[in-house]
mmCIF file of C-alpha atoms and ligand atoms in Angstrom:
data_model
loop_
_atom_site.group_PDB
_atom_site.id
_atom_site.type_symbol
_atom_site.label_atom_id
_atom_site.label_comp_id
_atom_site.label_asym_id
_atom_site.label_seq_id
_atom_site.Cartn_x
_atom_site.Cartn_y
_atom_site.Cartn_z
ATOM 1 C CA UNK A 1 -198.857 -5.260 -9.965
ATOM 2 C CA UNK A 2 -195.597 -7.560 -9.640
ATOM 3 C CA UNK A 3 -192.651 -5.589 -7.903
ATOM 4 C CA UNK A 4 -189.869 -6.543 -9.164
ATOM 5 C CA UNK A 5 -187.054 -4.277 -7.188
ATOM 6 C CA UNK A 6 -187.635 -3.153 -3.338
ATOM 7 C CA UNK A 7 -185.007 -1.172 -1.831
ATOM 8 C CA UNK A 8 -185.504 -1.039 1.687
ATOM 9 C CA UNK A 9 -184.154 1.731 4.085
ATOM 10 C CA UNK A 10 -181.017 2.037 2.282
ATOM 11 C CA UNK A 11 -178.090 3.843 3.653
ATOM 12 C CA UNK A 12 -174.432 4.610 2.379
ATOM 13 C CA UNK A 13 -171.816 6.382 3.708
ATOM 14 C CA UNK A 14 -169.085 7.485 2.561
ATOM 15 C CA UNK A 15 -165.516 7.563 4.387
ATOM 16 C CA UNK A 16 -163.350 10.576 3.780
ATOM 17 C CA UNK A 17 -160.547 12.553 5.569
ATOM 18 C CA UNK A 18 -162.851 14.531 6.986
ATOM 19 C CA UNK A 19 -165.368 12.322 8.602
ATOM 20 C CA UNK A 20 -168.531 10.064 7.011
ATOM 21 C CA UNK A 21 -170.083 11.384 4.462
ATOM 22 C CA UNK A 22 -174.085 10.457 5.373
ATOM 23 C CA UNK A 23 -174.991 10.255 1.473
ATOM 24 C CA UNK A 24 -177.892 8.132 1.488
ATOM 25 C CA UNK A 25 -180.160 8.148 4.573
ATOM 26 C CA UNK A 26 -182.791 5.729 4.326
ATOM 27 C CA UNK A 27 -184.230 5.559 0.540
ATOM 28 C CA UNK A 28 -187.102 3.298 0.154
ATOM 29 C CA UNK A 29 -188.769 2.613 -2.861
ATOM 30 C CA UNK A 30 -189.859 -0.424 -5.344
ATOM 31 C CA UNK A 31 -190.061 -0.228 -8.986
ATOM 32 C CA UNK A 32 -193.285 -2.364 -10.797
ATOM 33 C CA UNK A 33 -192.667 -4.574 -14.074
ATOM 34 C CA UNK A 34 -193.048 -2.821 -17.258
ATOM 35 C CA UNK A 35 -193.382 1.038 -15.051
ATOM 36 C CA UNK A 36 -190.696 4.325 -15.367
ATOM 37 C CA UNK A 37 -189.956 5.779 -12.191
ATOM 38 C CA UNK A 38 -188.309 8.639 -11.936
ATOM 39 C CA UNK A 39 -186.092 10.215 -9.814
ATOM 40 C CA UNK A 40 -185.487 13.644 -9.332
ATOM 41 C CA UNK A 41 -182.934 16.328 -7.544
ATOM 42 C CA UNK A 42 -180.477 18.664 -7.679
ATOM 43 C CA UNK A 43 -176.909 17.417 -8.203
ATOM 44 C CA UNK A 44 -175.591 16.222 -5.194
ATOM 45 C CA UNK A 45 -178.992 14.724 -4.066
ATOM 46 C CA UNK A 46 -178.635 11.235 -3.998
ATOM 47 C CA UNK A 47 -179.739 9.849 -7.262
ATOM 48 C CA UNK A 48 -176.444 8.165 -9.083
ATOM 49 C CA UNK A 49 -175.382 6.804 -5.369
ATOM 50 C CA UNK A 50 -178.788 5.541 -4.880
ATOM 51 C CA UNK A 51 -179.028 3.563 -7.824
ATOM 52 C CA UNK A 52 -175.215 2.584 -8.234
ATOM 53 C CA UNK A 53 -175.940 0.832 -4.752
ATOM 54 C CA UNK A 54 -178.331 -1.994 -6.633
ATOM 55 C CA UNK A 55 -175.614 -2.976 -8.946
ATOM 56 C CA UNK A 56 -172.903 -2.344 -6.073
ATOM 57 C CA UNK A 57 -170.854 0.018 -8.310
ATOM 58 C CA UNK A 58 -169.947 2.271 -5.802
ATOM 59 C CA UNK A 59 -166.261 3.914 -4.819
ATOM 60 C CA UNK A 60 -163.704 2.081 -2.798
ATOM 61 C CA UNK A 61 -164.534 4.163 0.067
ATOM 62 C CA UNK A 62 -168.272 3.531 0.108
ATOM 63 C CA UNK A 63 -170.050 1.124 3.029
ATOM 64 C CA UNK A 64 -173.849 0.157 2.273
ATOM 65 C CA UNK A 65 -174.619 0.657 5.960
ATOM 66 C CA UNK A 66 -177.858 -0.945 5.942
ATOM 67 C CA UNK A 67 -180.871 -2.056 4.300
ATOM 68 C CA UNK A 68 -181.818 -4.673 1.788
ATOM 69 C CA UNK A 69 -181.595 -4.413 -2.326
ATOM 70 C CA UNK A 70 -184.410 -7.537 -2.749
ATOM 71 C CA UNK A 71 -184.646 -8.056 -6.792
ATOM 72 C CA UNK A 72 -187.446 -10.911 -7.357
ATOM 73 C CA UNK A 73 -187.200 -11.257 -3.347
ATOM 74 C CA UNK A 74 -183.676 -12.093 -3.764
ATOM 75 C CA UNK A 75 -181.395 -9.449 -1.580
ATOM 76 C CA UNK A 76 -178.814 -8.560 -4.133
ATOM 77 C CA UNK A 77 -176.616 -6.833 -1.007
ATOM 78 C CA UNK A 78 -175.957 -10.619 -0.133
ATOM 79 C CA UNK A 79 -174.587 -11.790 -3.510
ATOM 80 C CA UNK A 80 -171.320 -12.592 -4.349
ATOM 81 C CA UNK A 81 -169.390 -10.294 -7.029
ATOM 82 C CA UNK A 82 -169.653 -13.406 -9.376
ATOM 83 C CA UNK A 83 -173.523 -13.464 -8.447
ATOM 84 C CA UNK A 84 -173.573 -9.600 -9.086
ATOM 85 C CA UNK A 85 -171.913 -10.848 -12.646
ATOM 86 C CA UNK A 86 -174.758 -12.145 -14.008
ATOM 87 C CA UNK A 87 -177.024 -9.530 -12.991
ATOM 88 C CA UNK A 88 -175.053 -6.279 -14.193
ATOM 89 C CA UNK A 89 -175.967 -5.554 -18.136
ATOM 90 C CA UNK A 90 -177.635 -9.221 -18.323
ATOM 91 C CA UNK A 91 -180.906 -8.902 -15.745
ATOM 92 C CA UNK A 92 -180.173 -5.123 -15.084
ATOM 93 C CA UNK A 93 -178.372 -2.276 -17.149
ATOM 94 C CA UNK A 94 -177.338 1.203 -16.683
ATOM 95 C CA UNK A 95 -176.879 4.335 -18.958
ATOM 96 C CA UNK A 96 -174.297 6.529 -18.124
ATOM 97 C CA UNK A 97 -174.631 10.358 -18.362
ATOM 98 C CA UNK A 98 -171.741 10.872 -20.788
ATOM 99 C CA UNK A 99 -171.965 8.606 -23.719
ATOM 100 C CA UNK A 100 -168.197 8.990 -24.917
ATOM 101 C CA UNK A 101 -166.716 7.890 -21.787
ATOM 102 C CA UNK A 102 -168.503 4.650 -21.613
ATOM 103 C CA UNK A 103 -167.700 3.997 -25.586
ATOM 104 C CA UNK A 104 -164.649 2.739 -26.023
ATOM 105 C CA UNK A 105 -163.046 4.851 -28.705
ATOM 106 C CA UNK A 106 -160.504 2.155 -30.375
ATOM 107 C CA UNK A 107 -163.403 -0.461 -30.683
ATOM 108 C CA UNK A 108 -165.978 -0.637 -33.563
ATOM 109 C CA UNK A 109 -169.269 -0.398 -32.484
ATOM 110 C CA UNK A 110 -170.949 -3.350 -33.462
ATOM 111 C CA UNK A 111 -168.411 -5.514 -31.369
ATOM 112 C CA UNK A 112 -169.207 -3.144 -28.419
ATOM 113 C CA UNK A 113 -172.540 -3.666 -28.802
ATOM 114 C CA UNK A 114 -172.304 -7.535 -29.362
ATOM 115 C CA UNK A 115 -169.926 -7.848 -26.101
ATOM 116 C CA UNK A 116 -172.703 -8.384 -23.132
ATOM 117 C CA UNK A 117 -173.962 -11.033 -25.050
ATOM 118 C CA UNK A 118 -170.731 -12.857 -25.657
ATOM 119 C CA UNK A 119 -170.014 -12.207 -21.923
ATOM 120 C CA UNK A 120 -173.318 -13.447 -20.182
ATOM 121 C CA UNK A 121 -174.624 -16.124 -23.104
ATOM 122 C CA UNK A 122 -173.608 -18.738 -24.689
ATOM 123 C CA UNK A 123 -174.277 -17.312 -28.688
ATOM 124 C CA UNK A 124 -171.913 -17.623 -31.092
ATOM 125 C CA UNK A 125 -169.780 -14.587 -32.411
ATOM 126 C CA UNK A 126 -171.948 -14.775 -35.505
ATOM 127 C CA UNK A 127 -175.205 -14.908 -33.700
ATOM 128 C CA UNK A 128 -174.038 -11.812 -31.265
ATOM 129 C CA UNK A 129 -173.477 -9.598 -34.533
ATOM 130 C CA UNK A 130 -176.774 -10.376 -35.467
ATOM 131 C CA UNK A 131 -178.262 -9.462 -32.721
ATOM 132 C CA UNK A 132 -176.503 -6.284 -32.311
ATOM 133 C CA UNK A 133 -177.219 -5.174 -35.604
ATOM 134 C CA UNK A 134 -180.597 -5.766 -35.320
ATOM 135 C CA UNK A 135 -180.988 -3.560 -31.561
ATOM 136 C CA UNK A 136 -178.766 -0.604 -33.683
ATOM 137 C CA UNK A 137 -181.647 -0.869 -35.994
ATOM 138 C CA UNK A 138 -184.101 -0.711 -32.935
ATOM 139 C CA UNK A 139 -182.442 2.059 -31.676
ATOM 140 C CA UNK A 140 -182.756 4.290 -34.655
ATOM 141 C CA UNK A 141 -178.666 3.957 -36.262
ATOM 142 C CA UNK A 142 -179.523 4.614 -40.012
ATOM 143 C CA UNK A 143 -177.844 1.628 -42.094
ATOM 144 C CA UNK A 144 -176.494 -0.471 -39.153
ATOM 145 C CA UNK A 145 -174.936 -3.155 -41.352
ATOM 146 C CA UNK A 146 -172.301 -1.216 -42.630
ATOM 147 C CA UNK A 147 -172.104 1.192 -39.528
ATOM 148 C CA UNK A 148 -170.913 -1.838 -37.237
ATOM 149 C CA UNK A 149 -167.866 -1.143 -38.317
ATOM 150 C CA UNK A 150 -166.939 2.103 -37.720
ATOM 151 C CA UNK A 151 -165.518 3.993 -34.512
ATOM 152 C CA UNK A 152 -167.596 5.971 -31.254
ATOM 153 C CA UNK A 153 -165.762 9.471 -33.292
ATOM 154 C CA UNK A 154 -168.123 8.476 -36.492
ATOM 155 C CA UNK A 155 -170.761 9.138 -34.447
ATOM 156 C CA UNK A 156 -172.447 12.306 -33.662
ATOM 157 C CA UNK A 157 -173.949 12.795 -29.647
ATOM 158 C CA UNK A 158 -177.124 11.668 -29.973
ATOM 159 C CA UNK A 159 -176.397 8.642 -32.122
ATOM 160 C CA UNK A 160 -173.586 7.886 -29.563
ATOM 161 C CA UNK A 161 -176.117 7.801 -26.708
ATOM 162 C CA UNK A 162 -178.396 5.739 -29.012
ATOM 163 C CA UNK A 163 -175.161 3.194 -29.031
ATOM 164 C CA UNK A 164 -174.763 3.192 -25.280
ATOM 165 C CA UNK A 165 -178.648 2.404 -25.145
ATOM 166 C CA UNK A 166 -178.023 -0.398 -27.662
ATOM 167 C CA UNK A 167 -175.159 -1.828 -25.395
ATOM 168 C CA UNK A 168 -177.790 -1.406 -22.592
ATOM 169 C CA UNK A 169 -180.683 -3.315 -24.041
ATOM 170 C CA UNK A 170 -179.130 -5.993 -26.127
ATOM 171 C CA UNK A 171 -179.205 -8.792 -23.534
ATOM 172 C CA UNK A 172 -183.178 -7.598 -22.822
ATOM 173 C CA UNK A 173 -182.533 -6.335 -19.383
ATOM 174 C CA UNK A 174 -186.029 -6.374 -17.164
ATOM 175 C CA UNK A 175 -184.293 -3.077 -15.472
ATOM 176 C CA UNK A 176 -182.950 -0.466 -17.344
ATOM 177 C CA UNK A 177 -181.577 2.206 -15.328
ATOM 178 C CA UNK A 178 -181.260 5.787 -16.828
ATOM 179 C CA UNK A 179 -178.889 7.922 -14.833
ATOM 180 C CA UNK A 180 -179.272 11.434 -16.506
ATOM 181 C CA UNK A 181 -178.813 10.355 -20.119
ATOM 182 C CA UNK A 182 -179.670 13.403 -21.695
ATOM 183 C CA UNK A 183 -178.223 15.766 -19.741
ATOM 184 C CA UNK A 184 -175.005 16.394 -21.962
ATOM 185 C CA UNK A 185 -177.138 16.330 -25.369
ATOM 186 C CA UNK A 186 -179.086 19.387 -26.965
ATOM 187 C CA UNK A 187 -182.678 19.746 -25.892
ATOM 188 C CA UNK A 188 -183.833 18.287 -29.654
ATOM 189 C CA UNK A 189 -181.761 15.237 -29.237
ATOM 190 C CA UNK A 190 -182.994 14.826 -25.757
ATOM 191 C CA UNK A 191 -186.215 14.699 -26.634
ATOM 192 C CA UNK A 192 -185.533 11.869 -29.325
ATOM 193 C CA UNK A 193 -183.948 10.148 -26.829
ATOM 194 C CA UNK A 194 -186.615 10.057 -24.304
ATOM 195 C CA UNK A 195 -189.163 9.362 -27.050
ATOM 196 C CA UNK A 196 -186.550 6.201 -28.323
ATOM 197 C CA UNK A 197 -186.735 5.155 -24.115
ATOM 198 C CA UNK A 198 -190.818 4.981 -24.395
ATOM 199 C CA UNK A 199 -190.854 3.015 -27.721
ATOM 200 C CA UNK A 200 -188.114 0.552 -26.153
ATOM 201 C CA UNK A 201 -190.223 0.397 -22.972
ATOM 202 C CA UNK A 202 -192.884 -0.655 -25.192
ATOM 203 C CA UNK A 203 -191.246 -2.802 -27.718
ATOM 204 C CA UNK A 204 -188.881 -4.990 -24.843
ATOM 205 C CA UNK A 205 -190.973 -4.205 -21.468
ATOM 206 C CA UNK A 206 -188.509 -3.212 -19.502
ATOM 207 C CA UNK A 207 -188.768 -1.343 -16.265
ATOM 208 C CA UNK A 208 -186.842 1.997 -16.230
ATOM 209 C CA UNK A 209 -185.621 3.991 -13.619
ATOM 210 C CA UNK A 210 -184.969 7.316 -14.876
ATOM 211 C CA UNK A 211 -182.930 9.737 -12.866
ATOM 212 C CA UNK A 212 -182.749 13.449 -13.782
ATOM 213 C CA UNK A 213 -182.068 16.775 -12.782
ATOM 214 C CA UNK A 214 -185.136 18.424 -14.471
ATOM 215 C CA UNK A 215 -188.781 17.641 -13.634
ATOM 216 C CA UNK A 216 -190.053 18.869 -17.308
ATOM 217 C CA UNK A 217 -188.110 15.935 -18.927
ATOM 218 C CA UNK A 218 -190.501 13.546 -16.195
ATOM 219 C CA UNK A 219 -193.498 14.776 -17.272
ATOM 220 C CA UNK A 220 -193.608 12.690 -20.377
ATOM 221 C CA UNK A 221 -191.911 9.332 -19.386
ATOM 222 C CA UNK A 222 -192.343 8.855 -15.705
ATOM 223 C CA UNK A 223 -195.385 6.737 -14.105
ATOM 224 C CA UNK A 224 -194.288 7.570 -10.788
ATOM 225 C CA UNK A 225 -191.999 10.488 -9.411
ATOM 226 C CA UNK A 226 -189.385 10.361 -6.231
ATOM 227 C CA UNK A 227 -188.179 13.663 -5.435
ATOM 228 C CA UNK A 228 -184.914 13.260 -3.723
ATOM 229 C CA UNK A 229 -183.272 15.839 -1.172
ATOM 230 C CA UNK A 230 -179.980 15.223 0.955
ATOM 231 C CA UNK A 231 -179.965 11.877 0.705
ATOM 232 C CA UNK A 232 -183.918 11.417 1.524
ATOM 233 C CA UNK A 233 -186.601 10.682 -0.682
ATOM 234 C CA UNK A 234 -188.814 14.009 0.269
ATOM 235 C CA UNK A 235 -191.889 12.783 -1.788
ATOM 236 C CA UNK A 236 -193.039 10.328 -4.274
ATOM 237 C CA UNK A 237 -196.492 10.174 -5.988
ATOM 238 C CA UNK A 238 -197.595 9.712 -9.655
ATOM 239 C CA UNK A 239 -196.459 11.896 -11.854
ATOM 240 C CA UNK A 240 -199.794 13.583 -11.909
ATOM 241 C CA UNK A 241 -199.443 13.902 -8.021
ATOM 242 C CA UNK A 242 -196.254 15.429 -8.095
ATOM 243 C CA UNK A 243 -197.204 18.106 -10.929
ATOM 244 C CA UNK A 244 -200.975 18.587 -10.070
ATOM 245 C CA UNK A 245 -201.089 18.135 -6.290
ATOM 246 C CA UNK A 246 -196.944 18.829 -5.046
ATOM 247 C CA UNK A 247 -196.905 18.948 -1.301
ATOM 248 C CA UNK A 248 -193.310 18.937 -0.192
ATOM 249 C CA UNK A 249 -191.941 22.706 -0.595
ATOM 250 C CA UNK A 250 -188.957 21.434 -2.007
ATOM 251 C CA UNK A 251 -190.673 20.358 -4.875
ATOM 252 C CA UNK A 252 -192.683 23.299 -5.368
ATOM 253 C CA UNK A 253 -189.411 24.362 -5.932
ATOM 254 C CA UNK A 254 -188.088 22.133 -8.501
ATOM 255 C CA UNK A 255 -191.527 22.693 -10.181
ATOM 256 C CA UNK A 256 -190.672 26.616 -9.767
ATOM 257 C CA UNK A 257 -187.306 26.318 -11.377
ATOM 258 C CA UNK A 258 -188.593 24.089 -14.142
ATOM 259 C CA UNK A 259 -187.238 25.366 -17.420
ATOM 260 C CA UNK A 260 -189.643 25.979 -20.054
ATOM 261 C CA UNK A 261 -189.847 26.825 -23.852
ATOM 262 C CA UNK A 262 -190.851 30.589 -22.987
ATOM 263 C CA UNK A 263 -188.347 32.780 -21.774
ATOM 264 C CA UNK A 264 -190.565 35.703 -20.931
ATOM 265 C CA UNK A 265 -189.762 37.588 -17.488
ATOM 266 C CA UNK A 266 -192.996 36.532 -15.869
ATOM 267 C CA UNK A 267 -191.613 32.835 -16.635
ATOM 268 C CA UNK A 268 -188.196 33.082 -16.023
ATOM 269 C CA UNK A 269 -185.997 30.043 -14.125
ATOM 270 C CA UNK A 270 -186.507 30.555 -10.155
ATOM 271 C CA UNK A 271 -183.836 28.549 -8.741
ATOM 272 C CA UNK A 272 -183.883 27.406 -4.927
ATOM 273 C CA UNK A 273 -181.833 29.903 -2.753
ATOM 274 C CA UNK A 274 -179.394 28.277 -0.561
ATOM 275 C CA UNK A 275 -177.227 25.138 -0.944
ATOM 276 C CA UNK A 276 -177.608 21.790 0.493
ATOM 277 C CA UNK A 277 -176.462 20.626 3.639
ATOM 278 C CA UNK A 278 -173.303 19.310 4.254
ATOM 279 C CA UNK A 279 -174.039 15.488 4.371
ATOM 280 C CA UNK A 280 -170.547 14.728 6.761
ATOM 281 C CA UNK A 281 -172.802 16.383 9.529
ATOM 282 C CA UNK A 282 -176.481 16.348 8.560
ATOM 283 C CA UNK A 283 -178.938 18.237 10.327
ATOM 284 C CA UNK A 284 -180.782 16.936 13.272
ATOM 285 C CA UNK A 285 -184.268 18.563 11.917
ATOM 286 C CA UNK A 286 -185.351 18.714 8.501
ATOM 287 C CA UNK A 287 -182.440 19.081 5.862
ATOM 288 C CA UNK A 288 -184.350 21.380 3.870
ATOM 289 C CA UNK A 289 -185.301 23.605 6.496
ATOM 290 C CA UNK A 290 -182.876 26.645 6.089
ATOM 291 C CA UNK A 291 -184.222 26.930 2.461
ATOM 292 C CA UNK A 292 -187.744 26.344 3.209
ATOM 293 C CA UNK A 293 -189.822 29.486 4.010
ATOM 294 C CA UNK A 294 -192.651 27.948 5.838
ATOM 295 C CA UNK A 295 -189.991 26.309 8.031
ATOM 296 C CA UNK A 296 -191.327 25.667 11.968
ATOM 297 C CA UNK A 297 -189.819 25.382 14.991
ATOM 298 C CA UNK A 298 -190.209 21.715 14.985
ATOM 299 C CA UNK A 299 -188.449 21.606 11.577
ATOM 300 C CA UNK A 300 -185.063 22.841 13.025
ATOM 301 C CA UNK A 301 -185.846 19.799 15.918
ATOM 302 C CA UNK A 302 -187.159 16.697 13.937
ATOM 303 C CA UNK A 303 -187.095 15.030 10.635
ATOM 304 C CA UNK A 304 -190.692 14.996 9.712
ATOM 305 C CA UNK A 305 -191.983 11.162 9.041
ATOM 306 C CA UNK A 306 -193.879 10.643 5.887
ATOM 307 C CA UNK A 307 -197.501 12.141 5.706
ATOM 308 C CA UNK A 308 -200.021 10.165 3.147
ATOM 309 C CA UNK A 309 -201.355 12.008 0.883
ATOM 310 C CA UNK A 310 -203.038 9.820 -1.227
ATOM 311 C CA UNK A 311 -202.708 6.047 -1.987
ATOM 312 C CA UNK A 312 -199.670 5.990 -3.326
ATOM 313 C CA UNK A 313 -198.519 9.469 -2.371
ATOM 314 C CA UNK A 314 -196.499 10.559 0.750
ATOM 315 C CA UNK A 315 -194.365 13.768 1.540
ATOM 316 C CA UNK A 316 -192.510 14.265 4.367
ATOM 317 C CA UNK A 317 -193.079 17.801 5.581
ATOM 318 C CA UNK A 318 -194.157 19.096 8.639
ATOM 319 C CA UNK A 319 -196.807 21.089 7.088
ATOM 320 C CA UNK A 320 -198.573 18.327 6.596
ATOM 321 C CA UNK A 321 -199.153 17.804 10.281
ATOM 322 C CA UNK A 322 -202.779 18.340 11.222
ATOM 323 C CA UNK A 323 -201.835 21.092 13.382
ATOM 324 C CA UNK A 324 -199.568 22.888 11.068
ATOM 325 C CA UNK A 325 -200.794 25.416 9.225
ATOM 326 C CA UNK A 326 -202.604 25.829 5.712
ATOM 327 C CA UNK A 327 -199.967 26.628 3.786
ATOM 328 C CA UNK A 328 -200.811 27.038 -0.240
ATOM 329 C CA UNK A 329 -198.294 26.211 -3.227
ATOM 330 C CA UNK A 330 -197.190 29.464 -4.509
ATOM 331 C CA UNK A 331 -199.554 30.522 -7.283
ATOM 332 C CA UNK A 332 -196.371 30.391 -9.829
ATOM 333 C CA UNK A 333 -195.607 26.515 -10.462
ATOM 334 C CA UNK A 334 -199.689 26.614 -11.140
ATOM 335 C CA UNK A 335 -198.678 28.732 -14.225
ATOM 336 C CA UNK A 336 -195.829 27.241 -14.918
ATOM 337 C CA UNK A 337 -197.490 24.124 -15.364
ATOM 338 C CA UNK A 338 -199.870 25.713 -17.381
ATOM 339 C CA UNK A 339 -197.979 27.278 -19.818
ATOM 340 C CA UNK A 340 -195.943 24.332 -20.132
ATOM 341 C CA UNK A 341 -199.243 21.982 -20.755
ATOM 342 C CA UNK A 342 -199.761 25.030 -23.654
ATOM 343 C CA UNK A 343 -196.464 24.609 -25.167
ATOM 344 C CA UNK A 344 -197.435 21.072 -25.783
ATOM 345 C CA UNK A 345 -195.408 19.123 -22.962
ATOM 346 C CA UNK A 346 -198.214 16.622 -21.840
ATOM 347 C CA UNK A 347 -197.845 14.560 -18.306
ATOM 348 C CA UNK A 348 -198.509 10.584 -19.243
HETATM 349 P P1 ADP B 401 -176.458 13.094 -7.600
HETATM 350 O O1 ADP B 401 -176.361 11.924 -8.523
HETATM 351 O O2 ADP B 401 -177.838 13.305 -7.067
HETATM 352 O O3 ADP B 401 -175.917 14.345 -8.196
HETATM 353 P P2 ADP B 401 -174.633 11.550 -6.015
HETATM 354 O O4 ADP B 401 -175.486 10.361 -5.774
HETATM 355 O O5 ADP B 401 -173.579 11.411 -7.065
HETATM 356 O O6 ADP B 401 -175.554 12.804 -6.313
HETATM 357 O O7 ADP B 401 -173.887 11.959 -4.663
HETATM 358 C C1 ADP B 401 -174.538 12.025 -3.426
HETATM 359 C C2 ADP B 401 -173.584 12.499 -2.374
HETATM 360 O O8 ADP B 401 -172.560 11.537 -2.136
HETATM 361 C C3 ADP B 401 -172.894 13.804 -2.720
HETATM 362 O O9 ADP B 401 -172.937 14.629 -1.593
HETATM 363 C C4 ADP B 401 -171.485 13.375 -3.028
HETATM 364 O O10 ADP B 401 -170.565 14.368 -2.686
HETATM 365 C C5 ADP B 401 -171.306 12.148 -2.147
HETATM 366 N N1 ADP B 401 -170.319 11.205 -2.719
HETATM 367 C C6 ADP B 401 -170.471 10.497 -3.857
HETATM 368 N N2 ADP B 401 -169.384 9.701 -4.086
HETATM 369 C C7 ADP B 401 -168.533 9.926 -3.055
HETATM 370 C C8 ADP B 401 -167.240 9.424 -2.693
HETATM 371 N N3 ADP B 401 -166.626 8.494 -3.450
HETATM 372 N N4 ADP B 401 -166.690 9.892 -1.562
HETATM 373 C C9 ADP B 401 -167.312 10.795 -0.788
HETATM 374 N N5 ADP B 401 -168.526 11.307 -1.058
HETATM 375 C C10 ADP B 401 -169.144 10.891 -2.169
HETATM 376 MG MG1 MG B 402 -175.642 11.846 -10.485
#
């Protein structure tokens, strides 16, 4: 398969008035033409950071300590902001979480949606209204003609975040990254919106990186899953790997405190007890040892390297040292995932 992104051993820190904030401590990953990864944590993890860093749209008081960004082998941590220009929205785009803050409430649509072509190409004002009322017909805005016109408040939610996806995909992008963009719409709309991401995928081939809180949202648009902790990327796999076969404990979990349609007590939301560490002063062990119940001694001492699972499938836990011991997934994210398969959520 052709990679098109490789992040290698990324790190970014953050300087405050308390000290550095460690925020990302060595993420590696690469994302394949035409695949969804996903990645997945609990707030605070890692995700937004991680992917802000590849379009270098990061705070004032951020340093991108290390590591290489290589888009078509090209390291995009070398470019120059003009360089970065004609990447941002053109080659690569990003969906924001909220769609009314990144509408701009005293433009009309259709000239919001026509603007990253007029910025990066050389079309004609005519030809960029075209265009963008022909992607506010891809993305699903009933009668876009006469709809150009009118103002982000005309809108309701989901047809806003359909908008911010049209702004997103009118120049094409070959990356479109998805940084929780269903989180502030209701559970119907999200799942129009994910469907709308597939048919785009589809329709333009882009590669999406998908970031979310929720691991039921990746069962039906993810090819491959990272599951991010404290700044690390604890496990990645397919997504049948990370739902059939989970290794990591901090994914069992995520899979544990999965919501799902039934809200009977046997199925009720688990969350993880404890917090995360604090990232100014990380742990010398493994971060998630103080909520992990099969913790070891050597947890508290080392970060655990990454174990292979499978081809294509790593976790880095101790307990998957060959002298650790056999330690089952707890019999509960089975059911889950059961019941969830029953309620008609399906895993790609
Ligand atoms: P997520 O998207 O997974 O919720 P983020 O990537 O936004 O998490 O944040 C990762 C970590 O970086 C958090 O601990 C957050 O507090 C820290 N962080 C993010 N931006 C800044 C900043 N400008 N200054 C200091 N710390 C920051
Ligand atoms: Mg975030």
């Amino acid at each position: 398969m052709d990679k098109i992104l490789e992040v290698k051993d990324l790190h970014v820190n953050f300087a405050t008035y308390n000290g550095t904030v460690q925020a990302i401590r060595g993420v590696s990953f690469d994302l394949n033409a035409g695949e969804t990864l996903a990645i997945v944590g609990e707030s605070g993890s890692g995700k937004s950071i991680t992917v802000r860093s590849i379009l270098q749209l990061l705070a004032k008081n951020a340093d991108i300590a290390k590591g290489s960004i290589l888009y078509h082998g090209d390291d995009l941590l070398q470019k120059s902001e003009k360089g970065m220009d004609n990447i941002r929205g053109n080659k690569i785009s990003m969906i924001f979480q909220d769609p009314m803050t990144s509408l701009d409430p005293t433009m009309p649509i259709g000239k919001q949606v026509a603007e990253p072509l007029l910025i990066h190409n050389n079309v004609s004002k005519k030809d960029a209204m075209a265009r963008a009322e022909e992607v506010l017909r891809l993305v699903g805005i009933p009668n876009p003609k006469a709809r150009m016109k009118d103002y982000p408040h005309q809108f309701s939610g989901g047809q806003r975040q359909r908008i911010v996806i049209a702004i997103a995909i009118v120049d094409y992008p070959e990356i479109l990254i998805a940084d929780e963009p269903t989180t502030a719409l209701d559970v119907t709309v999200q799942a129009e919106i994910i469907d709308l991401l597939k048919e785009l995928q589809q329709k333009i081939g882009t590669s999406i990186i998908f970031i979310t809180h929720d691991l039921g949202v990746v069962a039906g648009i993810a090819d491959r899953v990272a599951v991010m902790y404290a700044g690390k990327f604890v496990e990645y796999g397919s997504v049948n790997d990370i739902f059939y076969n989970p290794q990591h404990p901090y994914t069992w979990g995520l899979l544990d405190s999965m919501p799902t349609l039934d809200t009977s007590e046997a199925n009720r939301l688990n969350s993880i007890p404890g917090t995360p560490p604090n990232l100014l002063n990380p742990p010398k062990g493994d971060a998630f040892a103080p909520r992990n119940k099969y913790a070891m001694e050597i947890d508290e001492e080392e970060q655990p390297p990454y174990f292979k699972v499978s081809k294509n499938h790593y976790a880095a836990t101790w307990l998957l040292h060959p002298n650790a011991p056999k330690v089952d997934p707890p019999a509960s994210i089975k059911k889950r995932f059961e019941k969830f398969k029953e309620l008609g959520g399906s895993v790609k």
